[in-house]
C-alpha cells in the first residue's frame, strides 16, 4: 500500500498499525513522497484486502487525531501545567466574558 | 423556568453578535479526542470529560471545514469545551480548574491503607489470589512490634482522611490485632490531625456477637463476599464443612440483630460457573436485601491465573455484564432498589465533574498514589494485586518495608518505575483515546498479563473491558428512556 506523505503523518500511520489485527504484521518503508506499507498475514482468518481496508479506516481517524493534536498540543500542556501548579502559571488574557457588552472598552 | 428555555436564552446570549461574526478563523480548537462508535457516529470527548455524540464526518468538519459547521452544533461544541471563539489561552484557567476538580492534584497521598494481619484462613477458595495457611499457623501473623511500626507509618502519611482496611487470610482470626490497631490509631488521631475510617474484610464464616459489638462500637464497616446463590458460592468458596454460604447467611442474621446491614458490603467475583447465571446471582442479592452489586471479573493474578477451570475470556464477561445490567434495570423498573457499582463509578466520571477514588480506574493509577498495602511480613506493596504477584515471587510492586521512611519508599527505583507507568495521559495509545477521561491506568494488570508494565492496549483485557463498558453505558444513557433515567439516578 502506498500512502502520500502529504496526506498522512508517520505518527498516524504508526498508530493505525498499532491497533491492527493480531494475525498480521506490517513493514513501513518510504521514498521521498510516500509511505510504503507491506502487510503480511500470519493466518488465514483475514485477507490482505480486509486488513488494508480496516487499516485505511483507522488511518483516516488517526490522521484527524494527529491534526487535533498538532493544533492543540501546546494548549494541552499549558492546561496540565496550570492544573498542577496553579500558583506558578499565570496566563495573561483579555477576557471578554468580564465585559460581554464591551461597556468598559475604551475607558 | 424549564431547562430547555434556559438553554435557548444562553445560546441567544452567546450569539448576540451573530454567528457569522465568529465563523472560520475565529473558531479555535481546544484539545479533544474522538472515538468512532459501532454505528459510525463519532463520540467526542473534551479534555475535561464533556462529551458529544455527532454524526459521521463531524470531526473532519471541525478540523478542516470549520466555516461549514451549523450554529446549534457550534454552541454544543463551545458548551462542551471542544472549540472556543475566544483565543484558547483564555480557556486555560477554566479547563485547568475543571481538570483539577476531576482528577485532583496528582499527589502521592494514599488514603487507603490495607493491613494484611494474617495469612491464616479457614477457606481455600479456588480463585484466591494469595497464599493462605491453615488456621493454626500463627507465624503468618503480624507481630505487635510490626503493627506498631505500621501504625506509625499510617500516622506519618500525608493524607489526613484515611481508611484503614484489615485483610487476610481471614482478618477476624487476628481479631486482637484489629482491636489493638483501632484503639492505637483512635487514641492518636486528634494529636496527629487524622480522621480514620475502618473496614474489615472477612468471609463472615466465624464472626461472633462480641466481635460485632466491637465493630459496632467503633463503626468498623464489614466487607465480605457473596458470589451468588448457594450452588455458585459454595462451588468456589471451599471450607471443610462445605457450608460457606450458609455460614455467611447466619452471620448476616446476627449482624442484623446486633447492628445493621448498612455497614456490610459484599463483593462478588465472576467465575466460569457464574457466567451462566447472572440473573440468579442478582436475585440472590435482592433476596438478601443488598442494594448494590459489583459485577466484577476475576482478577488475573495468583492462583486465578493458573487455573483454566475458573478463567474465561473477555467476551464471555461482556455478555454476562450486559445481561446482568439489563436485568438490574428491569428489576429497578419494578420498584427494587439495586445498583451496579462499576456502572456507578463510570457514570459519575461521564456525567459529573467529579470522580470516585476507585483505585482500579483512575489516572494516575491508584496503586501507591491512593493505596498502600502492609503485608504480614512487614513488606509494603503498591496495591493488593502487587502483593498477590509477590506470592509468585514477582516483587516488581514491592515498594519498601515498614522500617523505611516514606521518603525512602517513594524515591526508590521500584516506586519510580510504577509511577512512571501510571498515567493514561502519557501512554501512547491511551493519550489519544476518547474514553481516556472515563478510564484509568493499571500497570499491575499489564505487568501480570502481558509481562509488560507499559501495556499493549491492542491486546489488553483491561482496555477491552473498559472500552466495552464505557461505550455500552454511554449508549444506554443516550437513549433518553427509562433505563437512562434509572442510570442517571444512580449517581450520587
XYZ file of C-alpha atoms in Angstrom:
599
model
C 0.000 0.000 0.000
C 1.397 3.414 -0.966
C 0.348 6.490 1.005
C 1.150 10.099 0.325
C 3.351 11.723 2.949
C 1.493 14.958 2.324
C -1.761 13.373 3.390
C -0.668 11.081 6.206
C 1.817 11.656 9.008
C 4.138 8.881 10.157
C 2.589 9.137 13.631
C -0.871 8.444 12.233
C 0.443 5.514 10.181
C 2.147 4.003 13.215
C -0.885 4.430 15.441
C -3.187 2.886 12.860
C -0.811 -0.080 12.637
C -0.676 -0.375 16.450
C -4.397 -1.147 16.548
C -4.169 -3.639 13.675
C -5.320 -7.246 13.568
C -3.233 -9.604 15.647
C -2.728 -12.048 12.795
C -0.964 -9.519 10.605
C 2.357 -7.713 10.611
C 3.487 -4.722 8.612
C 6.717 -3.147 7.461
C 6.916 0.591 6.802
C 9.234 1.797 4.065
C 9.414 5.200 2.469
C 10.570 7.120 -0.557
C 10.671 10.884 -0.858
C 6.908 11.297 -1.323
C 5.296 8.178 0.096
C 4.968 5.712 2.924
C 5.089 2.187 1.573
C 3.348 -0.349 3.810
C 3.728 -4.091 3.259
C 1.269 -6.265 5.150
C 1.866 -9.923 5.917
C -0.742 -12.367 7.091
C 0.174 -14.916 9.728
C -3.063 -16.903 9.477
C -5.955 -17.297 7.070
C -8.615 -15.663 9.231
C -8.442 -12.448 7.187
C -7.403 -11.405 3.710
C -4.873 -8.724 2.801
C -7.772 -6.717 1.302
C -9.702 -6.697 4.554
C -6.564 -5.881 6.552
C -5.834 -2.935 4.251
C -9.452 -1.759 4.306
C -9.552 -1.718 8.098
C -6.136 -0.096 8.260
C -7.225 2.745 5.979
C -10.351 3.365 8.048
C -8.258 3.594 11.202
C -5.613 5.668 9.460
C -8.084 8.372 8.406
C -9.261 8.691 12.001
C -5.717 8.769 13.363
C -4.775 11.452 10.850
C -7.640 13.575 12.211
C -6.427 12.936 15.761
C -2.940 13.918 14.670
C -4.297 17.200 13.280
C -6.157 17.941 16.512
C -3.022 17.191 18.475
C -0.822 19.382 16.278
C -3.205 22.296 16.691
C -3.775 21.903 20.426
C -0.718 20.195 21.947
C 0.776 23.382 23.408
C -2.565 24.326 24.883
C -2.958 20.840 26.365
C 0.424 21.117 28.047
C -0.410 24.538 29.440
C -3.736 23.275 30.824
C -1.978 20.436 32.643
C 0.759 22.759 33.864
C -1.816 25.201 35.208
C -3.769 22.338 36.764
C -0.712 21.018 38.588
C 0.901 24.344 39.506
C -1.928 26.877 39.661
C 0.131 29.465 41.525
C 3.140 29.212 39.252
C 1.472 29.663 35.884
C -0.226 32.904 35.065
C -1.979 33.343 31.756
C -2.493 36.912 30.633
C -5.776 37.206 28.803
C -8.146 39.801 27.579
C -11.247 38.031 28.844
C -14.290 39.443 27.097
C -16.539 37.420 29.382
C -15.799 40.023 32.058
C -17.307 42.677 29.826
C -19.681 40.969 27.364
C -21.346 44.188 26.231
C -17.981 45.945 25.967
C -19.167 48.744 28.282
C -15.705 49.151 29.716
C -13.948 49.099 26.370
C -12.206 52.385 25.648
C -12.380 53.600 29.243
C -38.139 28.053 34.038
C -37.546 24.786 32.269
C -34.040 23.762 31.279
C -34.709 23.916 27.547
C -35.757 27.582 27.813
C -32.596 28.406 29.719
C -30.509 26.778 27.028
C -32.212 28.850 24.349
C -31.572 32.027 26.319
C -27.962 31.064 26.918
C -27.458 30.339 23.255
C -29.101 33.621 22.286
C -26.838 35.450 24.694
C -23.779 33.778 23.316
C -24.883 34.575 19.797
C -25.703 38.238 20.302
C -23.143 39.232 17.718
C -24.421 36.718 15.199
C -22.592 33.568 14.366
C -21.239 34.997 11.117
C -19.091 37.291 13.200
C -17.215 34.348 14.623
C -17.029 31.978 11.695
C -13.906 30.499 10.182
C -10.587 31.507 11.598
C -12.062 32.844 14.840
C -13.222 29.418 15.985
C -10.274 27.891 17.823
C -9.809 24.216 18.573
C -9.404 23.104 22.182
C -7.826 19.722 22.998
C -10.260 16.876 22.395
C -10.352 13.267 21.257
C -12.877 11.214 19.358
C -13.935 7.608 19.106
C -15.851 6.025 16.262
C -18.902 4.176 17.544
C -20.129 0.932 16.011
C -22.791 2.807 14.041
C -20.060 5.100 12.612
C -21.195 8.116 14.630
C -18.443 9.966 16.436
C -18.096 10.280 20.205
C -16.175 13.453 21.017
C -14.741 13.976 24.492
C -13.093 17.131 25.745
C -10.039 17.214 27.980
C -12.344 17.571 30.984
C -14.626 14.701 30.000
C -17.596 16.526 28.456
C -18.967 14.538 25.560
C -20.999 14.916 22.390
C -22.172 12.214 20.008
C -22.131 13.593 16.473
C -22.865 12.238 13.029
C -20.069 10.691 10.968
C -17.840 13.318 9.377
C -18.301 15.904 12.120
C -14.718 15.753 13.356
C -13.401 16.287 9.846
C -15.660 19.347 9.556
C -14.489 20.703 12.922
C -10.847 20.376 11.922
C -10.824 21.115 8.230
C -14.087 22.888 7.339
C -14.921 24.929 10.426
C -16.861 27.516 8.456
C -19.434 24.921 7.359
C -20.486 23.960 10.912
C -24.070 24.843 11.711
C -24.886 27.153 14.580
C -26.545 24.778 17.081
C -23.634 22.368 16.729
C -21.142 25.183 17.310
C -22.998 26.086 20.509
C -22.802 22.485 21.688
C -19.099 22.373 20.882
C -18.465 25.567 22.820
C -20.502 24.414 25.801
C -18.506 21.155 25.905
C -15.124 22.915 25.601
C -14.275 21.479 22.192
C -13.866 24.845 20.453
C -13.768 28.442 21.525
C -14.454 31.820 19.947
C -12.008 33.418 22.330
C -8.272 32.880 21.996
C -7.522 29.462 23.527
C -5.263 30.997 26.187
C -8.387 32.438 27.781
C -9.707 28.919 28.341
C -6.695 27.662 30.258
C -7.863 28.716 33.716
C -11.312 27.214 33.424
C -10.114 23.967 31.848
C -7.304 23.598 34.408
C -9.797 24.158 37.229
C -12.191 21.598 35.823
C -9.408 19.080 35.334
C -8.238 19.610 38.918
C -11.795 19.132 40.154
C -11.967 15.830 38.326
C -8.529 14.416 38.926
C -7.102 16.135 41.989
C -3.515 17.278 42.099
C -1.808 14.033 41.076
C -0.268 13.718 44.528
C 1.103 10.605 46.161
C -1.227 10.615 49.131
C -2.540 7.158 49.967
C -5.968 7.390 51.564
C -6.452 3.630 51.766
C -4.017 1.720 53.977
C -4.520 -2.041 53.818
C -3.053 -4.132 56.624
C -2.702 -7.864 55.979
C -2.996 -9.026 59.554
C -2.551 -12.714 58.823
C -2.347 -15.235 56.009
C -4.378 -17.695 58.066
C -7.739 -18.596 56.584
C -10.416 -21.230 57.097
C -11.306 -21.159 53.378
C -9.373 -22.447 50.376
C -11.198 -20.627 47.589
C -10.436 -21.704 44.026
C -9.655 -18.233 42.802
C -7.981 -16.897 45.927
C -5.269 -14.601 44.680
C -2.873 -15.032 47.574
C -1.247 -17.800 49.529
C -3.108 -18.812 52.639
C -2.167 -21.068 55.504
C -4.181 -23.123 57.932
C -5.743 -21.529 60.976
C -3.163 -22.764 63.493
C -0.058 -21.260 61.817
C 0.291 -18.064 63.811
C 3.799 -17.423 62.411
C 1.985 -15.860 59.489
C 0.515 -13.049 61.614
C 1.871 -9.536 62.037
C 3.574 -9.144 65.402
C 2.792 -6.293 67.803
C 6.190 -4.738 67.025
C 5.413 -4.774 63.328
C 1.941 -3.372 63.983
C 3.443 -0.514 65.971
C 5.659 0.371 63.016
C 2.667 0.224 60.670
C 0.597 2.413 62.987
C 3.412 4.955 62.991
C 3.652 4.823 59.192
C -0.090 5.474 58.873
C 0.132 8.407 61.261
C 3.138 9.731 59.327
C 1.417 9.607 55.951
C 0.393 12.864 54.294
C -3.339 12.245 53.848
C -5.495 13.380 56.750
C -8.655 11.334 55.987
C -7.584 7.722 55.954
C -9.397 4.424 55.556
C -7.657 1.527 57.260
C -8.679 -1.841 55.864
C -7.920 -5.091 57.686
C -7.302 -8.015 55.393
C -6.125 -11.580 55.469
C -6.305 -14.513 55.037
C -9.275 -14.159 57.312
C -8.826 -10.950 59.254
C -11.097 -11.981 62.120
C -8.662 -14.788 63.017
C -6.374 -11.974 64.199
C -9.117 -10.003 65.914
C -6.880 -8.972 68.843
C -4.720 -7.108 66.364
C -7.755 -5.335 64.913
C -8.664 -4.129 68.421
C -5.056 -3.097 69.112
C -4.683 -1.142 65.852
C -8.058 0.595 66.015
C -7.534 1.702 69.607
C -3.968 2.891 68.963
C -4.960 4.903 65.893
C -8.041 6.419 67.511
C -6.077 7.426 70.572
C -3.560 9.373 68.498
C -5.848 10.616 65.745
C -6.579 14.071 67.157
C -2.989 14.859 68.096
C -1.785 13.820 64.630
C -4.670 15.593 62.891
C -6.103 12.457 61.256
C -9.577 11.137 60.655
C -9.929 7.390 60.361
C -12.482 5.081 58.859
C -12.085 1.350 59.358
C -13.100 -1.636 57.262
C -12.523 -5.284 57.967
C -12.559 -7.853 55.163
C -13.959 -11.159 56.292
C -15.644 -14.209 54.822
C -18.068 -13.997 57.801
C -17.806 -17.703 58.489
C -16.977 -17.317 62.159
C -17.924 -13.854 63.369
C -19.151 -13.710 66.967
C -21.571 -11.382 68.726
C -18.700 -9.915 70.760
C -16.769 -9.145 67.604
C -19.811 -7.493 66.036
C -20.289 -5.456 69.203
C -16.710 -4.151 68.914
C -17.151 -3.390 65.205
C -20.370 -1.556 66.019
C -18.847 0.403 68.882
C -16.006 1.574 66.639
C -18.036 1.836 63.403
C -15.834 -0.624 61.571
C -17.536 -1.498 58.283
C -17.597 -5.097 57.094
C -16.545 -6.094 53.601
C -17.396 -9.653 52.666
C -18.005 -11.863 49.650
C -21.180 -13.205 48.125
C -20.810 -14.914 44.783
C -24.484 -15.714 44.329
C -26.833 -18.476 45.400
C -25.565 -21.410 47.415
C -24.637 -23.639 44.460
C -22.385 -20.948 42.960
C -20.927 -19.577 46.192
C -20.048 -22.968 47.654
C -18.650 -24.308 44.400
C -15.781 -21.826 44.643
C -15.537 -20.798 48.286
C -14.302 -24.003 49.812
C -14.411 -24.736 53.527
C -14.079 -28.092 55.258
C -17.729 -28.074 56.318
C -18.873 -27.153 52.763
C -21.320 -24.609 54.079
C -19.675 -21.261 53.327
C -22.933 -19.779 52.008
C -24.969 -20.946 54.997
C -22.387 -19.519 57.393
C -22.487 -16.188 55.587
C -26.271 -16.043 55.904
C -26.158 -16.934 59.591
C -23.619 -14.188 60.227
C -25.717 -11.662 58.326
C -28.686 -12.551 60.557
C -26.605 -11.922 63.671
C -25.364 -8.611 62.259
C -28.983 -7.616 61.518
C -29.878 -8.483 65.092
C -26.924 -6.833 66.859
C -26.113 -3.980 64.482
C -27.242 -3.087 60.976
C -26.876 -4.373 57.421
C -25.999 -0.819 56.345
C -22.430 -1.428 57.476
C -21.982 -4.587 55.408
C -20.823 -4.537 51.808
C -20.440 -7.732 49.835
C -18.486 -8.259 46.640
C -18.995 -10.926 44.017
C -16.330 -12.389 41.794
C -17.361 -13.824 38.477
C -16.237 -17.406 37.963
C -16.793 -19.563 34.901
C -19.898 -21.005 36.596
C -21.262 -17.520 37.368
C -21.200 -16.612 33.671
C -24.230 -18.807 33.065
C -26.245 -17.407 35.961
C -26.235 -13.591 36.060
C -29.937 -13.391 36.899
C -29.739 -15.945 39.706
C -26.830 -14.030 41.245
C -28.729 -10.737 41.121
C -31.855 -12.384 42.545
C -29.783 -13.659 45.462
C -28.532 -10.141 46.221
C -32.100 -8.846 46.146
C -33.353 -11.746 48.292
C -30.755 -10.967 50.947
C -31.612 -7.275 50.978
C -28.485 -5.817 49.373
C -28.888 -2.622 47.409
C -25.762 -2.789 45.325
C -23.831 -5.402 43.413
C -20.432 -5.174 41.745
C -20.284 -7.370 38.658
C -16.538 -7.957 38.824
C -14.433 -10.131 36.557
C -11.899 -12.424 38.093
C -8.505 -10.803 38.688
C -5.775 -12.397 36.582
C -3.369 -12.873 39.476
C -2.137 -15.595 41.780
C -3.986 -18.882 41.670
C -6.670 -17.448 39.391
C -4.150 -17.034 36.583
C -3.117 -20.665 36.731
C -6.496 -22.362 36.884
C -8.124 -22.802 33.483
C -11.271 -24.148 35.157
C -12.152 -20.765 36.638
C -10.719 -18.434 33.997
C -12.595 -17.146 30.900
C -12.344 -14.700 28.020
C -13.336 -11.046 27.903
C -16.264 -11.620 25.529
C -17.827 -14.086 27.976
C -17.627 -11.485 30.709
C -19.125 -8.756 28.480
C -22.150 -10.930 27.768
C -22.522 -11.684 31.470
C -22.245 -7.989 32.360
C -24.738 -6.893 29.716
C -27.351 -9.475 30.705
C -26.747 -8.654 34.366
C -27.067 -4.892 33.971
C -30.201 -5.162 31.839
C -31.733 -7.458 34.447
C -30.887 -4.980 37.235
C -32.541 -2.196 35.231
C -35.652 -4.350 34.760
C -35.742 -5.010 38.496
C -35.425 -1.277 39.186
C -38.414 -0.632 36.923
C -40.393 -2.965 39.165
C -39.509 -0.997 42.280
C -36.389 -2.784 43.512
C -33.557 -0.551 44.715
C -30.361 -2.081 43.322
C -27.309 -0.505 41.662
C -24.373 -1.930 39.786
C -21.262 -0.421 41.332
C -18.942 -0.417 38.328
C -21.615 1.399 36.306
C -21.951 3.955 39.117
C -18.191 4.619 39.083
C -18.081 5.072 35.301
C -21.304 7.114 35.097
C -20.036 9.544 37.697
C -16.979 10.142 35.527
C -19.101 10.582 32.400
C -21.927 12.698 33.769
C -20.425 14.804 36.545
C -17.348 16.997 37.031
C -16.160 14.568 39.700
C -14.905 11.012 40.085
C -14.767 8.483 42.894
C -11.432 7.384 44.289
C -11.815 3.940 42.770
C -8.167 2.932 42.579
C -8.602 0.448 39.727
C -9.947 3.051 37.290
C -8.054 6.272 37.672
C -5.055 8.100 36.257
C -2.532 8.203 37.724
C -3.249 4.660 38.806
C -4.381 4.414 42.416
C -1.613 1.917 43.149
C 0.729 3.634 45.571
C -0.739 7.096 44.898
C -4.009 6.350 46.711
C -3.435 2.925 48.301
C -0.626 1.052 50.043
C -0.579 -2.465 51.458
C 1.337 -3.652 54.510
C 1.872 -7.389 54.202
C 2.016 -9.834 57.126
C 5.837 -9.892 56.885
C 6.315 -6.117 57.012
C 6.819 -5.552 53.292
C 4.896 -2.712 51.668
C 3.252 -3.032 48.251
C 1.764 -0.539 45.803
C -1.566 -2.376 45.913
C -3.192 -5.624 46.895
C -2.621 -7.004 43.395
C 1.082 -6.186 43.776
C 1.123 -8.257 46.944
C -0.550 -11.110 45.069
C 2.205 -11.109 42.449
C 4.786 -11.278 45.205
C 3.228 -14.559 46.292
C 4.554 -15.871 42.967
C 7.958 -14.342 43.693
C 7.447 -11.317 41.474
C 8.434 -8.330 43.609
C 8.019 -5.607 40.971
C 5.372 -3.860 43.054
C 7.048 -4.132 46.423
C 7.877 -0.526 47.206
C 9.594 -0.952 50.552
C 9.135 -2.194 54.083
C 7.875 -0.846 57.357
C 11.357 0.031 58.619
C 11.836 2.629 55.898
C 10.633 6.217 55.859
C 8.006 7.341 53.335
C 10.677 9.391 51.608
C 12.877 6.314 51.153
C 9.889 4.346 49.918
C 8.646 6.866 47.368
C 12.062 7.720 45.995
C 13.296 4.206 45.273
C 13.515 2.749 41.775
C 10.545 0.452 42.218
C 8.209 3.321 43.130
C 9.547 5.490 40.318
C 9.031 2.663 37.851
C 5.421 2.159 38.939
C 4.636 5.854 38.958
C 6.116 6.490 35.536
C 3.771 3.860 34.077
C 0.678 5.072 35.911
C -0.592 7.820 33.616
C -3.055 7.309 30.772
C -2.267 10.873 29.742
C 1.284 9.788 28.927
C 0.525 6.447 27.299
C 0.974 6.376 23.522
C -2.322 4.559 22.964
C -4.416 5.978 25.811
C -3.473 9.621 25.404
C -5.445 9.986 22.192
C -8.314 7.697 23.194
C -11.637 9.481 23.575
C -12.574 7.264 26.504
C -9.462 8.268 28.479
C -11.307 10.776 30.734
C -13.532 7.916 31.954
C -10.862 5.221 32.115
C -7.725 4.588 34.137
C -4.291 3.108 34.215
C -3.483 -0.351 35.545
C 0.248 -1.089 35.285
C -0.073 -4.143 37.546
C -2.686 -5.741 35.297
C -0.484 -5.283 32.237
C 2.617 -6.490 34.027
C 0.731 -9.598 35.190
C -0.995 -10.396 31.905
C 1.485 -9.155 29.287
C 4.748 -9.144 31.269
C 4.970 -5.502 30.216
C 4.209 -2.807 32.771
C 3.604 -0.274 29.983
C 0.994 -2.467 28.338
C -0.080 -3.083 24.764
C -3.638 -1.779 24.660
C -4.479 -3.582 21.436
C -4.121 -6.845 23.331
C -5.217 -5.705 26.778
C -8.194 -7.280 28.534
C -8.287 -4.231 30.808
C -8.605 -1.882 27.828
C -11.186 -4.111 26.149
C -13.322 -4.277 29.276
C -13.142 -0.556 29.972
C -13.994 0.331 26.381
C -16.855 -2.119 26.227
C -18.470 -0.977 29.469
C -17.951 2.765 28.913
C -19.302 2.606 25.362
C -22.194 0.432 26.474
C -23.136 2.797 29.312
C -22.972 5.833 27.022
C -25.238 4.058 24.547
C -27.743 3.406 27.355
C -27.807 6.941 28.743
C -28.043 8.437 25.256
C -31.343 6.674 24.580
C -33.099 9.010 26.975
C -35.569 6.298 28.015
C -36.477 4.835 31.401
C -33.175 2.919 31.594
C -31.345 6.170 31.053
C -33.269 7.818 33.905
C -32.504 4.920 36.245
C -28.792 5.004 35.414
C -28.667 8.757 35.968
C -30.362 8.309 39.344
C -27.502 6.038 40.454
C -25.028 8.900 40.544
C -24.640 10.392 43.970
